[in-house]
Structures are given as structure tokens and as C-alpha cells.
mmCIF file with all atom_site columns, C-alpha atoms and ligand atoms in Angstrom:
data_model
loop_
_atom_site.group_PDB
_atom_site.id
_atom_site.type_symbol
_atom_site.label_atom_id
_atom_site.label_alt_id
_atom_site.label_comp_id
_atom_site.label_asym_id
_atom_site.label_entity_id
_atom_site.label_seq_id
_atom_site.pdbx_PDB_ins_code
_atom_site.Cartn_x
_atom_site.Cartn_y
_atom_site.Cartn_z
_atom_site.occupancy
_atom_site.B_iso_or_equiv
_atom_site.pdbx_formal_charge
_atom_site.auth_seq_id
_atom_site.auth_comp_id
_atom_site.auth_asym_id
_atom_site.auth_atom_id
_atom_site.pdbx_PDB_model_num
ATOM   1   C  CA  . UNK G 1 1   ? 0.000   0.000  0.000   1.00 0.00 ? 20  UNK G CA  1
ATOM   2   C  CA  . UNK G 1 2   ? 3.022   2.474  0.801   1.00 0.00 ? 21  UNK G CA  1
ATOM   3   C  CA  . UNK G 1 3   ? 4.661   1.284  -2.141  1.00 0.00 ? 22  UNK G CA  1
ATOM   4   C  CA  . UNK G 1 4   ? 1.426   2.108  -4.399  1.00 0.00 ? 23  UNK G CA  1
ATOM   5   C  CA  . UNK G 1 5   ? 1.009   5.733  -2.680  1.00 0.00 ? 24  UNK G CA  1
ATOM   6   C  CA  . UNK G 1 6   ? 4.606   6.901  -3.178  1.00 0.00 ? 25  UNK G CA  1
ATOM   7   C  CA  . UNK G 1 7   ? 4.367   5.479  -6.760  1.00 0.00 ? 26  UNK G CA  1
ATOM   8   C  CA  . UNK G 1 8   ? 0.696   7.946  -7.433  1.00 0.00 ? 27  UNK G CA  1
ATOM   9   C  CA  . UNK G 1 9   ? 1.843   11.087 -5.277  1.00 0.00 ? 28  UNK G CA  1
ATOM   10  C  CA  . UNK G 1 10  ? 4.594   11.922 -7.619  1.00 0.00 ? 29  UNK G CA  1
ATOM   11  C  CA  . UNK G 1 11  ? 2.303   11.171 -10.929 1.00 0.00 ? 30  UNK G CA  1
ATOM   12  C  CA  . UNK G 1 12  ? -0.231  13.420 -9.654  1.00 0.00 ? 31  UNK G CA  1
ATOM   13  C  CA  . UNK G 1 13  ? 2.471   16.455 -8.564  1.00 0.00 ? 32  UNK G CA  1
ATOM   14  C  CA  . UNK G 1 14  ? 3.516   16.329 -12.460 1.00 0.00 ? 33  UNK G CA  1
ATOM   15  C  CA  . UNK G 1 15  ? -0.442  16.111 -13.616 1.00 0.00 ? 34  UNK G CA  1
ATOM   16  C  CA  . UNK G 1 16  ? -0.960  18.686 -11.177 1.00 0.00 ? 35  UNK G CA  1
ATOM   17  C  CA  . UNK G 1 17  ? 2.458   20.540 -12.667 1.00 0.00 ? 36  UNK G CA  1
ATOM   18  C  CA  . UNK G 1 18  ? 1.258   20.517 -16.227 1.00 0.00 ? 37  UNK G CA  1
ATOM   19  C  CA  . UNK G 1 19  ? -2.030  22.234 -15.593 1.00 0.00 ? 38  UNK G CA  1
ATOM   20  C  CA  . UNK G 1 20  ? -1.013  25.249 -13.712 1.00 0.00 ? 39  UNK G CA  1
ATOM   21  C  CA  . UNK G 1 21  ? 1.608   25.923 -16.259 1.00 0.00 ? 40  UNK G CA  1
ATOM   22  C  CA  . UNK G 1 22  ? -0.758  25.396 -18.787 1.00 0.00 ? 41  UNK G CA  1
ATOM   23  C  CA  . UNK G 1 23  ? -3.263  27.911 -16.818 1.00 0.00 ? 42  UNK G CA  1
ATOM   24  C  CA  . UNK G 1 24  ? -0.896  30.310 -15.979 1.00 0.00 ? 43  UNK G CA  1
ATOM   25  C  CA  . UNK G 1 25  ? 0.830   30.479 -19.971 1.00 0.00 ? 44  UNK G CA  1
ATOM   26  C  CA  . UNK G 1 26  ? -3.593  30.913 -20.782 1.00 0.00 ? 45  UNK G CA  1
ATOM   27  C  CA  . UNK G 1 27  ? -3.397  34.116 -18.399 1.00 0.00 ? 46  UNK G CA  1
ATOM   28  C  CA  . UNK G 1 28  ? -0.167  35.505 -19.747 1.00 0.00 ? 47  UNK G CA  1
ATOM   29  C  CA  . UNK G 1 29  ? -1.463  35.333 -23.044 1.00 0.00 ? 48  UNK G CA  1
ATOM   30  C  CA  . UNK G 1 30  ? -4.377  37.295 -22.259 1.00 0.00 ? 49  UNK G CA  1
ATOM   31  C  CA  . UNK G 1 31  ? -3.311  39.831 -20.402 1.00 0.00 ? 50  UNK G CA  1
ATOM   32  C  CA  . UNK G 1 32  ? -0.476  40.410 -22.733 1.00 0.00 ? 51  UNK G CA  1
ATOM   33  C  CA  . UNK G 1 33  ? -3.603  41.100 -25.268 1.00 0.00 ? 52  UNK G CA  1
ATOM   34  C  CA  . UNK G 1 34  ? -4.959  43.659 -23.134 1.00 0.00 ? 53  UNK G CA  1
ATOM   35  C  CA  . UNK G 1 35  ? -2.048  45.797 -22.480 1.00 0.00 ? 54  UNK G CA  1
ATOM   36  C  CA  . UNK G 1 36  ? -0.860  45.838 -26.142 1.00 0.00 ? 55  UNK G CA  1
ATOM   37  C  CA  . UNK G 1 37  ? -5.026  47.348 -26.783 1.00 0.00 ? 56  UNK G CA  1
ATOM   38  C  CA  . UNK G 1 38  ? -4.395  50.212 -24.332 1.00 0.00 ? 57  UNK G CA  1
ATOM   39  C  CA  . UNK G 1 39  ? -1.160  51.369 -23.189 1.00 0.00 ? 58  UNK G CA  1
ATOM   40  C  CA  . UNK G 1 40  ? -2.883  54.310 -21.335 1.00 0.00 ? 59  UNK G CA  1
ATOM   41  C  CA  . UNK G 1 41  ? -4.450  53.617 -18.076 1.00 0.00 ? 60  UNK G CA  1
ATOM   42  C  CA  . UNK G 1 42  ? -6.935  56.774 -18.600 1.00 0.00 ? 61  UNK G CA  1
ATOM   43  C  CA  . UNK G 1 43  ? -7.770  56.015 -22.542 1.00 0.00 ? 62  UNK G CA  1
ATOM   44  C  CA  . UNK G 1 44  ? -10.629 53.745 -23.348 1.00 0.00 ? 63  UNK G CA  1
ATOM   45  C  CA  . UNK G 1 45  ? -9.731  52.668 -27.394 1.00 0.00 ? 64  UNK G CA  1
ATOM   46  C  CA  . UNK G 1 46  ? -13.130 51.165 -28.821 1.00 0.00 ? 65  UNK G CA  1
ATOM   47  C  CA  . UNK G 1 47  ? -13.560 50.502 -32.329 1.00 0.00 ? 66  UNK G CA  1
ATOM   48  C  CA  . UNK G 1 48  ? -17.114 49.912 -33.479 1.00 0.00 ? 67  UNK G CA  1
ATOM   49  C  CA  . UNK G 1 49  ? -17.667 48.816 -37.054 1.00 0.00 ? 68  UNK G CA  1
ATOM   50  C  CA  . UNK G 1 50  ? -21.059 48.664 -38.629 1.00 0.00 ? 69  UNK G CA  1
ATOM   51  C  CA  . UNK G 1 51  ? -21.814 47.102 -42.149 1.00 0.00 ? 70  UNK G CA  1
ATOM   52  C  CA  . UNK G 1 52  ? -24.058 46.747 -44.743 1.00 0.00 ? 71  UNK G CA  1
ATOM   53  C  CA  . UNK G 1 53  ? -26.287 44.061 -42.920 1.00 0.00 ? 72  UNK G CA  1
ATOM   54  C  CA  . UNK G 1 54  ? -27.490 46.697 -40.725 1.00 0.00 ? 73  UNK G CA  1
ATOM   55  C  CA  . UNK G 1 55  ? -25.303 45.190 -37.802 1.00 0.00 ? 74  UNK G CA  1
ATOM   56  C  CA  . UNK G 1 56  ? -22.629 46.453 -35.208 1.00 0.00 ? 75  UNK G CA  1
ATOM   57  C  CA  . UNK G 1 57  ? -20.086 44.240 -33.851 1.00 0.00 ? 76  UNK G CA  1
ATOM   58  C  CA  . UNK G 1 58  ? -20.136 44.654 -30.545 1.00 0.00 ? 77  UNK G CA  1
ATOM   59  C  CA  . UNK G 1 59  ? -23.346 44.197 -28.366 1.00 0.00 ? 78  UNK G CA  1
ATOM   60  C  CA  . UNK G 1 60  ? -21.297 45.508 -25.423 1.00 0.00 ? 79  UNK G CA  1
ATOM   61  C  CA  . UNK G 1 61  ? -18.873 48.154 -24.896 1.00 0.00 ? 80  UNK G CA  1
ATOM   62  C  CA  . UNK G 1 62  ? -16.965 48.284 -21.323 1.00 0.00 ? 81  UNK G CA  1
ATOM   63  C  CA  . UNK G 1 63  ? -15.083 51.087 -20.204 1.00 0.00 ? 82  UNK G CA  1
ATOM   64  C  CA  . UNK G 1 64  ? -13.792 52.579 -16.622 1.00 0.00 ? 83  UNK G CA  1
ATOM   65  C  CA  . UNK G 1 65  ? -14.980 55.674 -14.891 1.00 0.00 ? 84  UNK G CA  1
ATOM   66  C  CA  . UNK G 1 66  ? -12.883 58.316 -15.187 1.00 0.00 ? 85  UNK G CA  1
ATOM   67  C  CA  . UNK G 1 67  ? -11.931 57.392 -18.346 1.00 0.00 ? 86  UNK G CA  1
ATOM   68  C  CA  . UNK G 1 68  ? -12.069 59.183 -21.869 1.00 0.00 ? 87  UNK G CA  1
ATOM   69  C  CA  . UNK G 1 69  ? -13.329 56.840 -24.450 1.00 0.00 ? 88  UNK G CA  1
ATOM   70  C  CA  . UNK G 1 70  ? -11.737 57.585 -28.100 1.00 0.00 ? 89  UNK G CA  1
ATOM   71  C  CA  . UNK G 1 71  ? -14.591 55.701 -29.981 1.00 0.00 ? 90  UNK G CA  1
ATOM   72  C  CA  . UNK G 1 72  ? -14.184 55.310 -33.503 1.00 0.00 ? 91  UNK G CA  1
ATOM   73  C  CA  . UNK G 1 73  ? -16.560 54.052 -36.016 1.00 0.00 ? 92  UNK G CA  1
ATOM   74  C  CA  . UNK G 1 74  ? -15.956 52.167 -38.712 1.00 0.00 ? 93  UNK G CA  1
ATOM   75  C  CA  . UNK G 1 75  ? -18.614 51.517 -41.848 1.00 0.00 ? 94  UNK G CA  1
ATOM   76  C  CA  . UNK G 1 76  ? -16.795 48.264 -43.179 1.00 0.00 ? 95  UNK G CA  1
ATOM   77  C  CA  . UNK G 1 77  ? -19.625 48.320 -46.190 1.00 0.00 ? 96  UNK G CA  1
ATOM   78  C  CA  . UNK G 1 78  ? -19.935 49.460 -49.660 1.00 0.00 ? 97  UNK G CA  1
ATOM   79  C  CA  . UNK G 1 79  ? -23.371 51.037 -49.676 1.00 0.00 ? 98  UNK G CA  1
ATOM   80  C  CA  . UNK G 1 80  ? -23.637 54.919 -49.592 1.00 0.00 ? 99  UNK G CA  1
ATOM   81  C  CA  . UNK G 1 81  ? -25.269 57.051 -47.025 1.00 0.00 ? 100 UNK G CA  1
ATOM   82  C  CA  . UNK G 1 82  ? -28.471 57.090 -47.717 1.00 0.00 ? 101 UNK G CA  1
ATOM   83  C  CA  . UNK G 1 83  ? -29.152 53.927 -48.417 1.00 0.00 ? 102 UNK G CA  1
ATOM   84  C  CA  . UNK G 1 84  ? -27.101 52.430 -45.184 1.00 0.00 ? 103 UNK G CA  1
ATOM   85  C  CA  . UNK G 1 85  ? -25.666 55.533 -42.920 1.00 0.00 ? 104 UNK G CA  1
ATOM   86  C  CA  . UNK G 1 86  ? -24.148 54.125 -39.741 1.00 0.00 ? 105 UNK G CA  1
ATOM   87  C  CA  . UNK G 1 87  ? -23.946 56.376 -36.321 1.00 0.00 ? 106 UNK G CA  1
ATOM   88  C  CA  . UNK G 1 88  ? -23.192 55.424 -32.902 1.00 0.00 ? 107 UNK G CA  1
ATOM   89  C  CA  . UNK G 1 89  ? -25.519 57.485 -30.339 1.00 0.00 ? 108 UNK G CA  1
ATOM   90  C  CA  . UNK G 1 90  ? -25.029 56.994 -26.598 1.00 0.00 ? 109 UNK G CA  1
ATOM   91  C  CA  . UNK G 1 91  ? -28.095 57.900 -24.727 1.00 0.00 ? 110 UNK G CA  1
ATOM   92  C  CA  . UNK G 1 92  ? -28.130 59.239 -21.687 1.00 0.00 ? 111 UNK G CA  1
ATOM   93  C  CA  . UNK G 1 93  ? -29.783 57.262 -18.806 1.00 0.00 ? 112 UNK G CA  1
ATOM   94  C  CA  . UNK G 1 94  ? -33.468 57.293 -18.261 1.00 0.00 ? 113 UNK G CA  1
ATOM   95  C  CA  . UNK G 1 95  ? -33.809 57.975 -22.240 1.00 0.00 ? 114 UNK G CA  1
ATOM   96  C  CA  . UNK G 1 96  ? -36.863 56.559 -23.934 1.00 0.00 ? 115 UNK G CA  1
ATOM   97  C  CA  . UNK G 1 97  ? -34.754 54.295 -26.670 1.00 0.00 ? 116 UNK G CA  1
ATOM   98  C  CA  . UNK G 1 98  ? -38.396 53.757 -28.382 1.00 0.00 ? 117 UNK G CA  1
ATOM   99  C  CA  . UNK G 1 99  ? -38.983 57.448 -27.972 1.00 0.00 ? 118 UNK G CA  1
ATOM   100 C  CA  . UNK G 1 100 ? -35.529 58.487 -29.363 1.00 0.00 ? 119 UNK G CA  1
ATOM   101 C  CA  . UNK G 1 101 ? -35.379 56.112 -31.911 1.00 0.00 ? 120 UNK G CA  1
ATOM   102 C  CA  . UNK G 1 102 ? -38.721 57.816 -33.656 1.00 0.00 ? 121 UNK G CA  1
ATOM   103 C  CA  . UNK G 1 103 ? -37.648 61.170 -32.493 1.00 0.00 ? 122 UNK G CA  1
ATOM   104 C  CA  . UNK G 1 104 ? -34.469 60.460 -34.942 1.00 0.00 ? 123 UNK G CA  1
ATOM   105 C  CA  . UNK G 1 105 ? -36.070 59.164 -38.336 1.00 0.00 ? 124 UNK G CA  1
ATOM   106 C  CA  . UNK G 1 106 ? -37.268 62.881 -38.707 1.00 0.00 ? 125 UNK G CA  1
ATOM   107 C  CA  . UNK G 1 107 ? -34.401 64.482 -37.898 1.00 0.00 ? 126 UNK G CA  1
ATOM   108 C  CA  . UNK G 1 108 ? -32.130 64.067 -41.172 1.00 0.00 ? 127 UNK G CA  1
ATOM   109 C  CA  . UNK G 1 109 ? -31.222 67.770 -41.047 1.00 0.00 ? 128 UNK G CA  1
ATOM   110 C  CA  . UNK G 1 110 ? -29.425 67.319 -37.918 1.00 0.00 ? 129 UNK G CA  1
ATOM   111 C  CA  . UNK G 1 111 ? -27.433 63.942 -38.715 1.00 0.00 ? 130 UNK G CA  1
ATOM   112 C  CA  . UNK G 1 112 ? -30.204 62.151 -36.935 1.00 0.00 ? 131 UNK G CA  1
ATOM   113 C  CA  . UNK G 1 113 ? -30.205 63.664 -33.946 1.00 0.00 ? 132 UNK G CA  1
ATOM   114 C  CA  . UNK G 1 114 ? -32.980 65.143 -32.639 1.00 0.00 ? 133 UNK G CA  1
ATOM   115 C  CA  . UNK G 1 115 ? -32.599 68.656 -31.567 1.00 0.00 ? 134 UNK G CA  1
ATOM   116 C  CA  . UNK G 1 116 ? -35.419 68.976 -28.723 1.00 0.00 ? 135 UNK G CA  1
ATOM   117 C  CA  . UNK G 1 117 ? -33.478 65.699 -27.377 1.00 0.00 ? 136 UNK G CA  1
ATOM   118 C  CA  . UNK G 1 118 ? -30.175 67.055 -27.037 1.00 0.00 ? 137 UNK G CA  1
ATOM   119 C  CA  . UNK G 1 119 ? -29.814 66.682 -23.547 1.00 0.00 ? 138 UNK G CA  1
ATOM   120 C  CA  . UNK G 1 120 ? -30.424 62.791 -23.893 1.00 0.00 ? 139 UNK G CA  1
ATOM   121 C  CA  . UNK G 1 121 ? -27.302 62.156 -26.023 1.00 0.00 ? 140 UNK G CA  1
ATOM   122 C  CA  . UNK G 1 122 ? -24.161 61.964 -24.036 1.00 0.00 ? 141 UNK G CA  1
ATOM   123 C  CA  . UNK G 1 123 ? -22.080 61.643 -27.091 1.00 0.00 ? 142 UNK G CA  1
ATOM   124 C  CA  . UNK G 1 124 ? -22.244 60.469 -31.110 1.00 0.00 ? 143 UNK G CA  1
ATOM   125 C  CA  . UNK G 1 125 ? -20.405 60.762 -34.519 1.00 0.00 ? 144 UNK G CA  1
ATOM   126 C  CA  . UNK G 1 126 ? -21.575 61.629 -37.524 1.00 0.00 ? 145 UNK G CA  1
ATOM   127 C  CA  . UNK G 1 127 ? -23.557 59.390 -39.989 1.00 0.00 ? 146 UNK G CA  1
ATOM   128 C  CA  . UNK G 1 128 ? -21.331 57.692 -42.634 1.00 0.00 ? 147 UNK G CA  1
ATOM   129 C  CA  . UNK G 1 129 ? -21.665 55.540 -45.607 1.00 0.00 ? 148 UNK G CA  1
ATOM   130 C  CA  . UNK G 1 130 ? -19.247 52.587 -46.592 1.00 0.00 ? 149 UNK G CA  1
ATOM   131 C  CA  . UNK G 1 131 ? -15.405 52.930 -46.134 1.00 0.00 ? 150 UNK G CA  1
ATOM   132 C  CA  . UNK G 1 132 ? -16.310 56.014 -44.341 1.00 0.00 ? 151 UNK G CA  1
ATOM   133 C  CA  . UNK G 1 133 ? -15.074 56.530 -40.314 1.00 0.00 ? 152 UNK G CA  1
ATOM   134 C  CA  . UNK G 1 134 ? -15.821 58.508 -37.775 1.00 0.00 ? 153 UNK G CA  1
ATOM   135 C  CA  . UNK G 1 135 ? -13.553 59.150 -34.530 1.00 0.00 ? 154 UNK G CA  1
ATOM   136 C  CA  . UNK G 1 136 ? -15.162 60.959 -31.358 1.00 0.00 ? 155 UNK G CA  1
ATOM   137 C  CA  . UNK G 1 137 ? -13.023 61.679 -27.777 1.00 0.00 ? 156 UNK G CA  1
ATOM   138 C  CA  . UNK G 1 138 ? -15.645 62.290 -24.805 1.00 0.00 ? 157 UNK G CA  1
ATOM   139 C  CA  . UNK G 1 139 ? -15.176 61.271 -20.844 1.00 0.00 ? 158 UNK G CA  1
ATOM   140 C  CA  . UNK G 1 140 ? -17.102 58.441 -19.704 1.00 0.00 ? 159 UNK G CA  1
ATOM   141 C  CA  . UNK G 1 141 ? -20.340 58.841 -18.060 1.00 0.00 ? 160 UNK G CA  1
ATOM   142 C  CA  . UNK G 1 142 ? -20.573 57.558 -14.459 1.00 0.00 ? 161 UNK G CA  1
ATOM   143 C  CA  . UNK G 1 143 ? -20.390 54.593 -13.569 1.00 0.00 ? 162 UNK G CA  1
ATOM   144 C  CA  . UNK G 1 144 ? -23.633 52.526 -14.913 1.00 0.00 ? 163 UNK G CA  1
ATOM   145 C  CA  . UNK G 1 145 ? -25.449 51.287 -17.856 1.00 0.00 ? 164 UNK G CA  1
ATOM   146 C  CA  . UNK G 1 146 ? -26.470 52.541 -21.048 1.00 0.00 ? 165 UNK G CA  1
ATOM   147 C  CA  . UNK G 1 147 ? -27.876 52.323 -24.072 1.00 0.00 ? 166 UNK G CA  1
ATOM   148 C  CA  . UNK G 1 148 ? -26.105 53.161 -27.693 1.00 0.00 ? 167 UNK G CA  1
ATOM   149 C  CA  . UNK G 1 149 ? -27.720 52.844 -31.044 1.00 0.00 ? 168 UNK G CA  1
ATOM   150 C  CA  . UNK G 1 150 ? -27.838 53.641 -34.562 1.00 0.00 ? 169 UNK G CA  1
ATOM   151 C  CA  . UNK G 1 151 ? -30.821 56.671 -35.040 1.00 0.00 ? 170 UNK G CA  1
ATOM   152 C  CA  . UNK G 1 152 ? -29.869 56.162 -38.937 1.00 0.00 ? 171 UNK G CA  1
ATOM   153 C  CA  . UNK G 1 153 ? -34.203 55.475 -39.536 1.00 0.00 ? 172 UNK G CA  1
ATOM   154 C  CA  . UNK G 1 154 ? -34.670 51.810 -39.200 1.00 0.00 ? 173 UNK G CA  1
ATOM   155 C  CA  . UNK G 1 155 ? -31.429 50.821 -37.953 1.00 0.00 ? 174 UNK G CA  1
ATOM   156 C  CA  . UNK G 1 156 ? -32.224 50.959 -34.200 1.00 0.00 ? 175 UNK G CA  1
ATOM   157 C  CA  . UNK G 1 157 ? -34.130 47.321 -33.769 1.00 0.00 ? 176 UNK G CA  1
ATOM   158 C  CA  . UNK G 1 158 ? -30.811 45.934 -35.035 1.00 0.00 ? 177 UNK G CA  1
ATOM   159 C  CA  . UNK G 1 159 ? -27.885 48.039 -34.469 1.00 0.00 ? 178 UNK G CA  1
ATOM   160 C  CA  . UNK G 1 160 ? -28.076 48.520 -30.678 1.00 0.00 ? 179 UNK G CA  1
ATOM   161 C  CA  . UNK G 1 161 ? -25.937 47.643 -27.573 1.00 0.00 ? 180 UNK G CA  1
ATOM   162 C  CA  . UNK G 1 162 ? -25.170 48.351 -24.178 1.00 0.00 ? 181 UNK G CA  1
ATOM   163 C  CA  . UNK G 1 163 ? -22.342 50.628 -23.027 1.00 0.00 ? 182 UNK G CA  1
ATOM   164 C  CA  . UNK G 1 164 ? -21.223 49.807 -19.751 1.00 0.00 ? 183 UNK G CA  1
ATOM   165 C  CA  . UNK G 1 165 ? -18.930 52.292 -17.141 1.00 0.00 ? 184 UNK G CA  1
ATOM   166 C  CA  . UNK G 1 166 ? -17.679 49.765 -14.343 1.00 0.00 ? 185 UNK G CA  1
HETATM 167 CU CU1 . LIG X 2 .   ? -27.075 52.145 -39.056 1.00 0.00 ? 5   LIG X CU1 1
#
């Protein structure tokens, strides 16, 4: 029985071995990812690209309070403006998004933003067709959850998220 014990102990110290290494190798990797993605403690770098499917990439967007988020949009598609313009619109909290989202479709003149709901935007770029970017710099909101969208008319059932300040 001693024999059969000193023979496992030292079989499971190497199984036991090769999994932290392999953990710990997982973990370096990763964080070596998110330092290389922001040097700067106090810059939040999120790149958002829409397309001509009417869809963002990201559902979720996570930055830290305190922060200032340099956003930039990307429309990775082909199709112009008017058929497929692409904003990103974060609304402040308490916002109708149904409310908003109507509010927008008539509001063409003002890149989609509605002017008598100016105070429920915290920040948003301009609307752009395909191959066409947009970069905004603004300080994150506090700390919470909130909506973004697309106002571009139609786009808001689809291109939607939440933006979250942790
Ligand atoms: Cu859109």
C-alpha cells in the first residue's frame, strides 16, 4: 500500500504541474492582449464597425470611470449614405430608446439627432456611408449602464448595444 502511494503522489504532482503551467501560460497570453489594446491607463480605445447588414459588432462596450473613451466608427460596407448611414448614439440614462429612436427618423437635417433631445445624447459621430469613419473623444459617463444605437431610420431594432462604465 506504501509502495502504491509513493508510486501515485509523484504522478499526480507532475499532472498537477502541467495544468497550472498550462493555466498560468492561458493568463499571460491574455493579459499580454490587453495591455498591447491600451497602453494608457486613462484612454478607453473602442472601435465599433457597422456594415451593410445593418449590424454592429459589438453588443457591449466596457469602459472605466474616469476614463475618456476615443470611440471610432468604422462603416466596413460598400453602400452609400443614404441607403445604409451608420452612427453610434449613446443615450443618456433614463432615455426613452423607443422614444428616441422615432424622435431620430425625422431628424435628417441634424445627422439624426434630434434637436429637442439634445440633452439625452451623451455623445455620437456623424452618420457615414461605406469605407467612411468617424472618430469621437468624450469622458465616460458615471459609472452605470447605457444604451447606444444607430438613429440612422430603421437601424435601431438591429444596431443597438449596451455601453457599460464599471
Ligand atoms: Cu445604421
Amino acid at each position: 500500500m506504501k509502495k502504491l502511494f509513493a508510486f501515485f503522489v509523484p504522478v499526480l504532482l507532475i499532472l498537477a504541474g502541467c495544468n497550472n503551467s498550462n493555466n498560468e501560460t492561458g493568463i499571460e497570453k491574455f493579459k499580454a492582449k490587453e495591455t498591447t489594446t491600451d497602453t494608457d491607463p486613462n484612454l478607453a480605445v473602442v472601435v465599433l464597425n457597422g456594415d451593410d447588414n445593418m449590424t454592429f459588432d459589438l453588443k457591449e462596450i466596457r469602459v472605466k470611470e474616469g476614463q475618456v473613451v476615443k470611440l471610432t466608427l468604422n462603416h466596413t460596407g460598400k453602400a452609400p449614405l443614404m441607403a445604409m448611414g451608420h452612427n453610434f448614439v449613446l443615450l443618456a440614462q433614463g432615455t426613452s430608446f423607443s422614444e428616441f429612436s422615432m424622435a431620430a427618423m425625422s431628424a435628417k437635417d441634424n445627422d439624426y439627432i434630434p434637436k429637442d433631445m439634445a440633452a439625452s445624447v451623451i455623445a455620437y459621430t456623424k452618420t457615414i456611408g461605406g469605407g467612411e469613419s468617424d472618430s469621437i473623444e468624450f469622458p465616460a459617463p458615471p459609472k452605470g449602464e447605457y444604451d447606444f444605437l444607430c438613429s440612422f431610420p430603421g437601424h435601431s431594432g438591429m444596431m443597438k448595444g449596451k455601453f457599460i462604465v464599471e
